[in-house]
Short mmCIF file of C-alpha atoms and ligand atoms in Angstrom, two decimals:
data_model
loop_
_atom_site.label_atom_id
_atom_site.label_comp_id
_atom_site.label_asym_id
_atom_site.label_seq_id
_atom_site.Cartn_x
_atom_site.Cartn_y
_atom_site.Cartn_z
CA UNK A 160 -85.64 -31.54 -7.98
CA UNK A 161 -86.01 -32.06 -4.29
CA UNK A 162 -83.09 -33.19 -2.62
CA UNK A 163 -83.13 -35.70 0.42
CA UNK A 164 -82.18 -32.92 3.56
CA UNK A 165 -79.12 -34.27 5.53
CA UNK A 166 -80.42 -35.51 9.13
CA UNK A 167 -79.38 -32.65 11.64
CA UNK A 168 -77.40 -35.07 13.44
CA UNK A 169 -75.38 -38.18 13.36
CA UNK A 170 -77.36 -41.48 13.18
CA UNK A 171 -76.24 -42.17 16.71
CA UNK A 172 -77.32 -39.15 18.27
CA UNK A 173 -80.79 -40.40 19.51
CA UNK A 174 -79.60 -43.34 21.04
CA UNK A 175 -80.81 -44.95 22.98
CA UNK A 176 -84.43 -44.22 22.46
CA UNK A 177 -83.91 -44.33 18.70
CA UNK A 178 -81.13 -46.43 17.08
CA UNK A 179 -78.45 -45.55 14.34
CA UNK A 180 -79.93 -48.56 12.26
CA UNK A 181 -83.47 -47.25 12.81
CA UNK A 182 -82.47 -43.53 11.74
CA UNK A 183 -80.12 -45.18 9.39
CA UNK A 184 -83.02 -47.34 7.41
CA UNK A 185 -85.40 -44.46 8.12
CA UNK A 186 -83.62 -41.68 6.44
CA UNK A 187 -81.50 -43.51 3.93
CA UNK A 188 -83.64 -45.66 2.56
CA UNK A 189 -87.61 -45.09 3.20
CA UNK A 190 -87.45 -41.36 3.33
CA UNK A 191 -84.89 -41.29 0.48
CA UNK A 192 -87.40 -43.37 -1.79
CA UNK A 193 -90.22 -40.99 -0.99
CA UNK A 194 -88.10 -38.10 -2.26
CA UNK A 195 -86.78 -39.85 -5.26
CA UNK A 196 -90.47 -40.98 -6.56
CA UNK A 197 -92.03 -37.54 -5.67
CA UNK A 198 -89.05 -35.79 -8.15
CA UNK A 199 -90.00 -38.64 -10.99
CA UNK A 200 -93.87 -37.57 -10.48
CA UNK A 201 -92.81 -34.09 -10.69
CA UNK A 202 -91.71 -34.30 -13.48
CA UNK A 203 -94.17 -36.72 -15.46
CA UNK A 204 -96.74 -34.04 -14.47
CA UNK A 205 -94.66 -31.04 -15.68
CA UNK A 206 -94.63 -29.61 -11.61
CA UNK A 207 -91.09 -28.82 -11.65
CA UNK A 208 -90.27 -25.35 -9.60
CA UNK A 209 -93.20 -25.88 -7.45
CA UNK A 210 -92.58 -25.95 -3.37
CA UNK A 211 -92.63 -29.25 -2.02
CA UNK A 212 -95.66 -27.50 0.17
CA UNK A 213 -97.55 -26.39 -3.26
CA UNK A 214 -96.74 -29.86 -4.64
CA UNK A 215 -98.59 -31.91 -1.84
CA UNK A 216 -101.48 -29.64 -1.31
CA UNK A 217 -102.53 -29.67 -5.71
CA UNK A 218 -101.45 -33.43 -5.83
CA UNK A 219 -104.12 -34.08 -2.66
CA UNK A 220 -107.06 -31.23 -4.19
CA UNK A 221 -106.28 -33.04 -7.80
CA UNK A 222 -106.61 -36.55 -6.46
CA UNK A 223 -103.15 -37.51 -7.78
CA UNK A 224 -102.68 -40.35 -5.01
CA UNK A 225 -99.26 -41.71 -6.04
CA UNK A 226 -97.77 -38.15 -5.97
CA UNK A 227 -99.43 -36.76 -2.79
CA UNK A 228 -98.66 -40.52 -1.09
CA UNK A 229 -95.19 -39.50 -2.16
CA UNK A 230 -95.03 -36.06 -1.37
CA UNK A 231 -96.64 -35.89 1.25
CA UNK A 232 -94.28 -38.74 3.23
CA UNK A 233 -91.34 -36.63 1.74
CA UNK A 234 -92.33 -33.62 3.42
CA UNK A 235 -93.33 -35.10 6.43
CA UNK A 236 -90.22 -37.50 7.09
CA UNK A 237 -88.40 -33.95 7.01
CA UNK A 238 -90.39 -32.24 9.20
CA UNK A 239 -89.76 -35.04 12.07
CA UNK A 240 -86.05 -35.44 11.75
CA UNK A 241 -86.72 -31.80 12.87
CA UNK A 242 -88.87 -32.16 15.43
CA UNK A 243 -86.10 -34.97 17.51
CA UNK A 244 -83.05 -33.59 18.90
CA UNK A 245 -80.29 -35.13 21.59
CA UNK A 246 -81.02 -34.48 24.64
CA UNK A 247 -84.21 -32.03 23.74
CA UNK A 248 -84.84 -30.06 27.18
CA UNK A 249 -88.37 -28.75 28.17
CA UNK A 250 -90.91 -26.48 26.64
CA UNK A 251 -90.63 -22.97 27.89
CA UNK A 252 -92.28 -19.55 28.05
CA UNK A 253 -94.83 -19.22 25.37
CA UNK A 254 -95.19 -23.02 24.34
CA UNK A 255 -95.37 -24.09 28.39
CA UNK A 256 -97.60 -21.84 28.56
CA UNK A 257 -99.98 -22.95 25.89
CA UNK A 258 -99.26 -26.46 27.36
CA UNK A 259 -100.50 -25.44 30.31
CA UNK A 260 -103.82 -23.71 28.70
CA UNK A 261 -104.65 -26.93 26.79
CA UNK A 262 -103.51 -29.73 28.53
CA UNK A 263 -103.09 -29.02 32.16
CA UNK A 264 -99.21 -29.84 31.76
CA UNK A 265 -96.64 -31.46 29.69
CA UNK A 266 -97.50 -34.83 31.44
CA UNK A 267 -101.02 -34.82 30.75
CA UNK A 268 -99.96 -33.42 26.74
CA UNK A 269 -97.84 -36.68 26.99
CA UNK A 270 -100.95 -38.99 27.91
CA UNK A 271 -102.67 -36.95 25.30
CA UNK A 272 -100.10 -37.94 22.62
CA UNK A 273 -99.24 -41.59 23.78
CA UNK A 274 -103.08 -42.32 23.64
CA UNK A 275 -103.82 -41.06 20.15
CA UNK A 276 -100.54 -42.83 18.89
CA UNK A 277 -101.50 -45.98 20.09
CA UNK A 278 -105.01 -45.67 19.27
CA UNK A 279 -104.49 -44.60 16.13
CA UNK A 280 -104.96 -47.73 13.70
CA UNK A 281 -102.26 -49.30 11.25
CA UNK A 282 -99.85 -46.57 9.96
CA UNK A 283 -99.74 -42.85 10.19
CA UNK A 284 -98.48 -39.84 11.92
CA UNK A 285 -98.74 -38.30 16.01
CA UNK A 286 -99.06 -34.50 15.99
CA UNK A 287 -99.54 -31.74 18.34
CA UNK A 288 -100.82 -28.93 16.39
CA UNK A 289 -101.99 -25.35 17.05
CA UNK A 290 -105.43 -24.67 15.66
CA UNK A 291 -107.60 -21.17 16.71
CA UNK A 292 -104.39 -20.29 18.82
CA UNK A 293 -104.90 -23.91 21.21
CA UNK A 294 -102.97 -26.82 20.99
CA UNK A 295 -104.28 -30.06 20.22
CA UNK A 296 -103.09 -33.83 19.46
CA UNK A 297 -104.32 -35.27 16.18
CA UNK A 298 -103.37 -38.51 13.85
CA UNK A 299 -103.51 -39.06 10.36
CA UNK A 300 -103.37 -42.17 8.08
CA UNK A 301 -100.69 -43.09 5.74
CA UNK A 302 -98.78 -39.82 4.23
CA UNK A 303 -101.73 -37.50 5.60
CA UNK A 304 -100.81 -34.33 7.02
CA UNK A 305 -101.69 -30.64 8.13
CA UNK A 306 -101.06 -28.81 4.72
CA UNK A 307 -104.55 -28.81 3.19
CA UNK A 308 -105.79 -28.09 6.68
CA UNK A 309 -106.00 -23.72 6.77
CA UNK A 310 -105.62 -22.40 10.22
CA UNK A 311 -103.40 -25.87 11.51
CA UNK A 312 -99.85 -25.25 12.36
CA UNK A 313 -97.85 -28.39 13.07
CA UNK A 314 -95.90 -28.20 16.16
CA UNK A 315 -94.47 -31.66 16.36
CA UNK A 316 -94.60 -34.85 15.15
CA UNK A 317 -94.22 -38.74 15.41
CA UNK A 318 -93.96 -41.11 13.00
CA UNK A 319 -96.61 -44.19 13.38
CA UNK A 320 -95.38 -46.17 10.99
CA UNK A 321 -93.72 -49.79 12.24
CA UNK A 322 -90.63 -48.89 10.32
CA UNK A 323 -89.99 -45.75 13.23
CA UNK A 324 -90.16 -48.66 15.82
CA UNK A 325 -89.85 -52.14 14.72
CA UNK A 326 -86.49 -52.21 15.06
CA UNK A 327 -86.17 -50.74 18.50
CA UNK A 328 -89.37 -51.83 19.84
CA UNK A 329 -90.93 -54.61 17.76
CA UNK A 330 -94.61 -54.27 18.58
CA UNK A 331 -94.46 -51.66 21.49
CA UNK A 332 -96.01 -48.89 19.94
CA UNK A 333 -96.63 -47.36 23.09
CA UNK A 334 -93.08 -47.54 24.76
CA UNK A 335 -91.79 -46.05 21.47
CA UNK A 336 -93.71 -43.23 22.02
CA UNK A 337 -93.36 -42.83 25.93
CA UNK A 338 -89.34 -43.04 25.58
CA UNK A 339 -89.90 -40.54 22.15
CA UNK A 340 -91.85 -38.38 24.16
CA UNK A 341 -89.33 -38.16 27.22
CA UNK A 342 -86.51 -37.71 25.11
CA UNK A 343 -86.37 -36.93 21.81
CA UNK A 344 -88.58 -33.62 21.11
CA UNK A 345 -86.98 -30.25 20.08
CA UNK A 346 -89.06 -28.05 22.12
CA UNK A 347 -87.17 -24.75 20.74
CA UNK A 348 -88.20 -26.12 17.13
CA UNK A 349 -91.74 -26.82 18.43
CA UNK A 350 -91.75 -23.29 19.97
CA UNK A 351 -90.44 -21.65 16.92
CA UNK A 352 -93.49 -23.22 15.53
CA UNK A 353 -96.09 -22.50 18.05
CA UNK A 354 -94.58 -18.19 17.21
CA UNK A 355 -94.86 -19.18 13.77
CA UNK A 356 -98.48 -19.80 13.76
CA UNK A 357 -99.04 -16.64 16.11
CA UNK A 358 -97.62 -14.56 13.26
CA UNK A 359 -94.21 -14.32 14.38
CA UNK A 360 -91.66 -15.82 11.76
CA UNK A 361 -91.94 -18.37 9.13
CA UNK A 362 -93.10 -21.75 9.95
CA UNK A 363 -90.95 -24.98 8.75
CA UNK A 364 -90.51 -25.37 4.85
CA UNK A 365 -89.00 -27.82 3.03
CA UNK A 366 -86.22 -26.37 2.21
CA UNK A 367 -85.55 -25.92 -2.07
CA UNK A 368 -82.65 -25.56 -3.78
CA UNK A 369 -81.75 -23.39 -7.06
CA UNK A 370 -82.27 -25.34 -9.91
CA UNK A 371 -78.51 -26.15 -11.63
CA UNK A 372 -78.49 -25.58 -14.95
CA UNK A 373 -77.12 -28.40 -16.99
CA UNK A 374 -73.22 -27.97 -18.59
MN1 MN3 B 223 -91.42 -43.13 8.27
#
C-alpha cells in the first residue's frame, strides 16, 4: 500500500503565490485519488511490494494505461510538493553553476521554463532535468514523466495541469508559472538532485512504508 505523503508544510505556507485551497484541493483530493486508485491497481495485478518507481516504469513498458496514468500522477504529485518550499532562496554552488553552463543564468533558465510551460499544450508537467551532466527544460503530457527515461534526473518540477492554477490564476498559465518560478522552488532539494545524478547520494524516492501485518 502506498500511503498519501503528508505535504512538508502547512497549506498556507505558499501563499500568496499558491493558495491553502489550491494546495488544499491539490493534495487532499486529486493527489489523494491518484494514490488510492494506483493501491486498488496494485493489487488487481498482484504488484504489491513493488516501489512506486518499479510500479510506474512496468505499468508504462506493459502498456497498463490506467495504472501508469495512476502511478505515474502519484509519484509525480509527490515529487512537486517537494520541489516548492516558503520562501525557497537561490540556487548555489554546484546547481548555479550548471545554471550558468546551460542557460546563461537563472533568468534566462526562467524564460526557458515559463516558455515550455506555456507552450506546452492541454495538461502536463514543467521540468528542469539533468541529462549527459547538462540541464535542460522539458514537458510531458498527462501523468508522463522522467522514470522510463535512463540517464534523466529530475531536478524540479511544475505541475501544468489547470487544477495547480485555476484557482489562483484562472487562465494565466504563464503568471502561475512566473510567480512559481520567483518564489516557490526548493533550490537545496533541486541541488540535492542535480549531486544525485552526478553520483553523489540518492535521488528522490517515493518514500514506502513496511507492510503492517493484519491482527
Ligand atoms: Mn496536479
Amino acid at each position: 500500500m502506498f500511503k498519501l505523503p503528508d505535504l512538508p508544510y502547512a497549506y498556507d505556507a505558499l501563499q500568496p503565490a499558491m493558495s491553502a485551497e489550491t494546495l488544499r484541493f491539490h493534495h487532499d483530493k486529486h493527489h489523494a485519488a491518484y494514490v488510492k486508485t494506483t493501491n486498488e491497481l496494485v493489487e488487481k495485478e498482484g504488484l504489491q511490494g513493488r516501489s512506486l518507481e518499479d510500479v510506474v516504469r512496468e505499468a508504462k513498458q506493459a502498456g497498463k494505461s490506467k495504472l501508469f496514468n495512476n502511478a505515474a500522477q502519484a509519484w509525480n504529485h509527490a515529487f512537486f510538493w517537494n520541489c516548492m518550499t516558503p520562501g525557497g532562496g537561490k540556487p548555489a554552488g554546484d546547481l548555479e553553476q550548471a545554471i550558468a553552463q546551460g542557460f546563461g543564468d537563472l533568468e534566462q533558465l526562467k524564460q526557458a521554463f515559463v516558455t515550455e510551460g506555456v507552450g506546452h499544450f492541454a495538461s502536463g508537467w514543467v521540468w528542469i532535468v539533468a541529462e549527459d551532466d547538462q540541464l535542460k527544460v522539458i514537458s510531458t503530457h498527462d501523468a508522463g514523466d522522467t522514470l522510463d527515461q535512463p540517464g534523466v534526473t529530475p531536478i524540479l518540477v511544475c505541475d501544468l495541469w489547470e487544477h495547480a492554477y485555476y484557482v489562483d490564476y484562472r487562465n494565466d498559465r504563464k503568471g502561475f508559472l512566473e510567480q512559481w518560478f520567483d518564489a516557490l522552488p526548493d533550490w537545496q532539494f533541486a541541488a540535492h538532485q542535480l549531486a544525485a545524478a552526478r553520483g553523489q547520494g540518492e535521488a528522490w524516492r517515493y518514500p514506502t512504508e513496511p507492510e503492517r501485518k493484519q491482527a
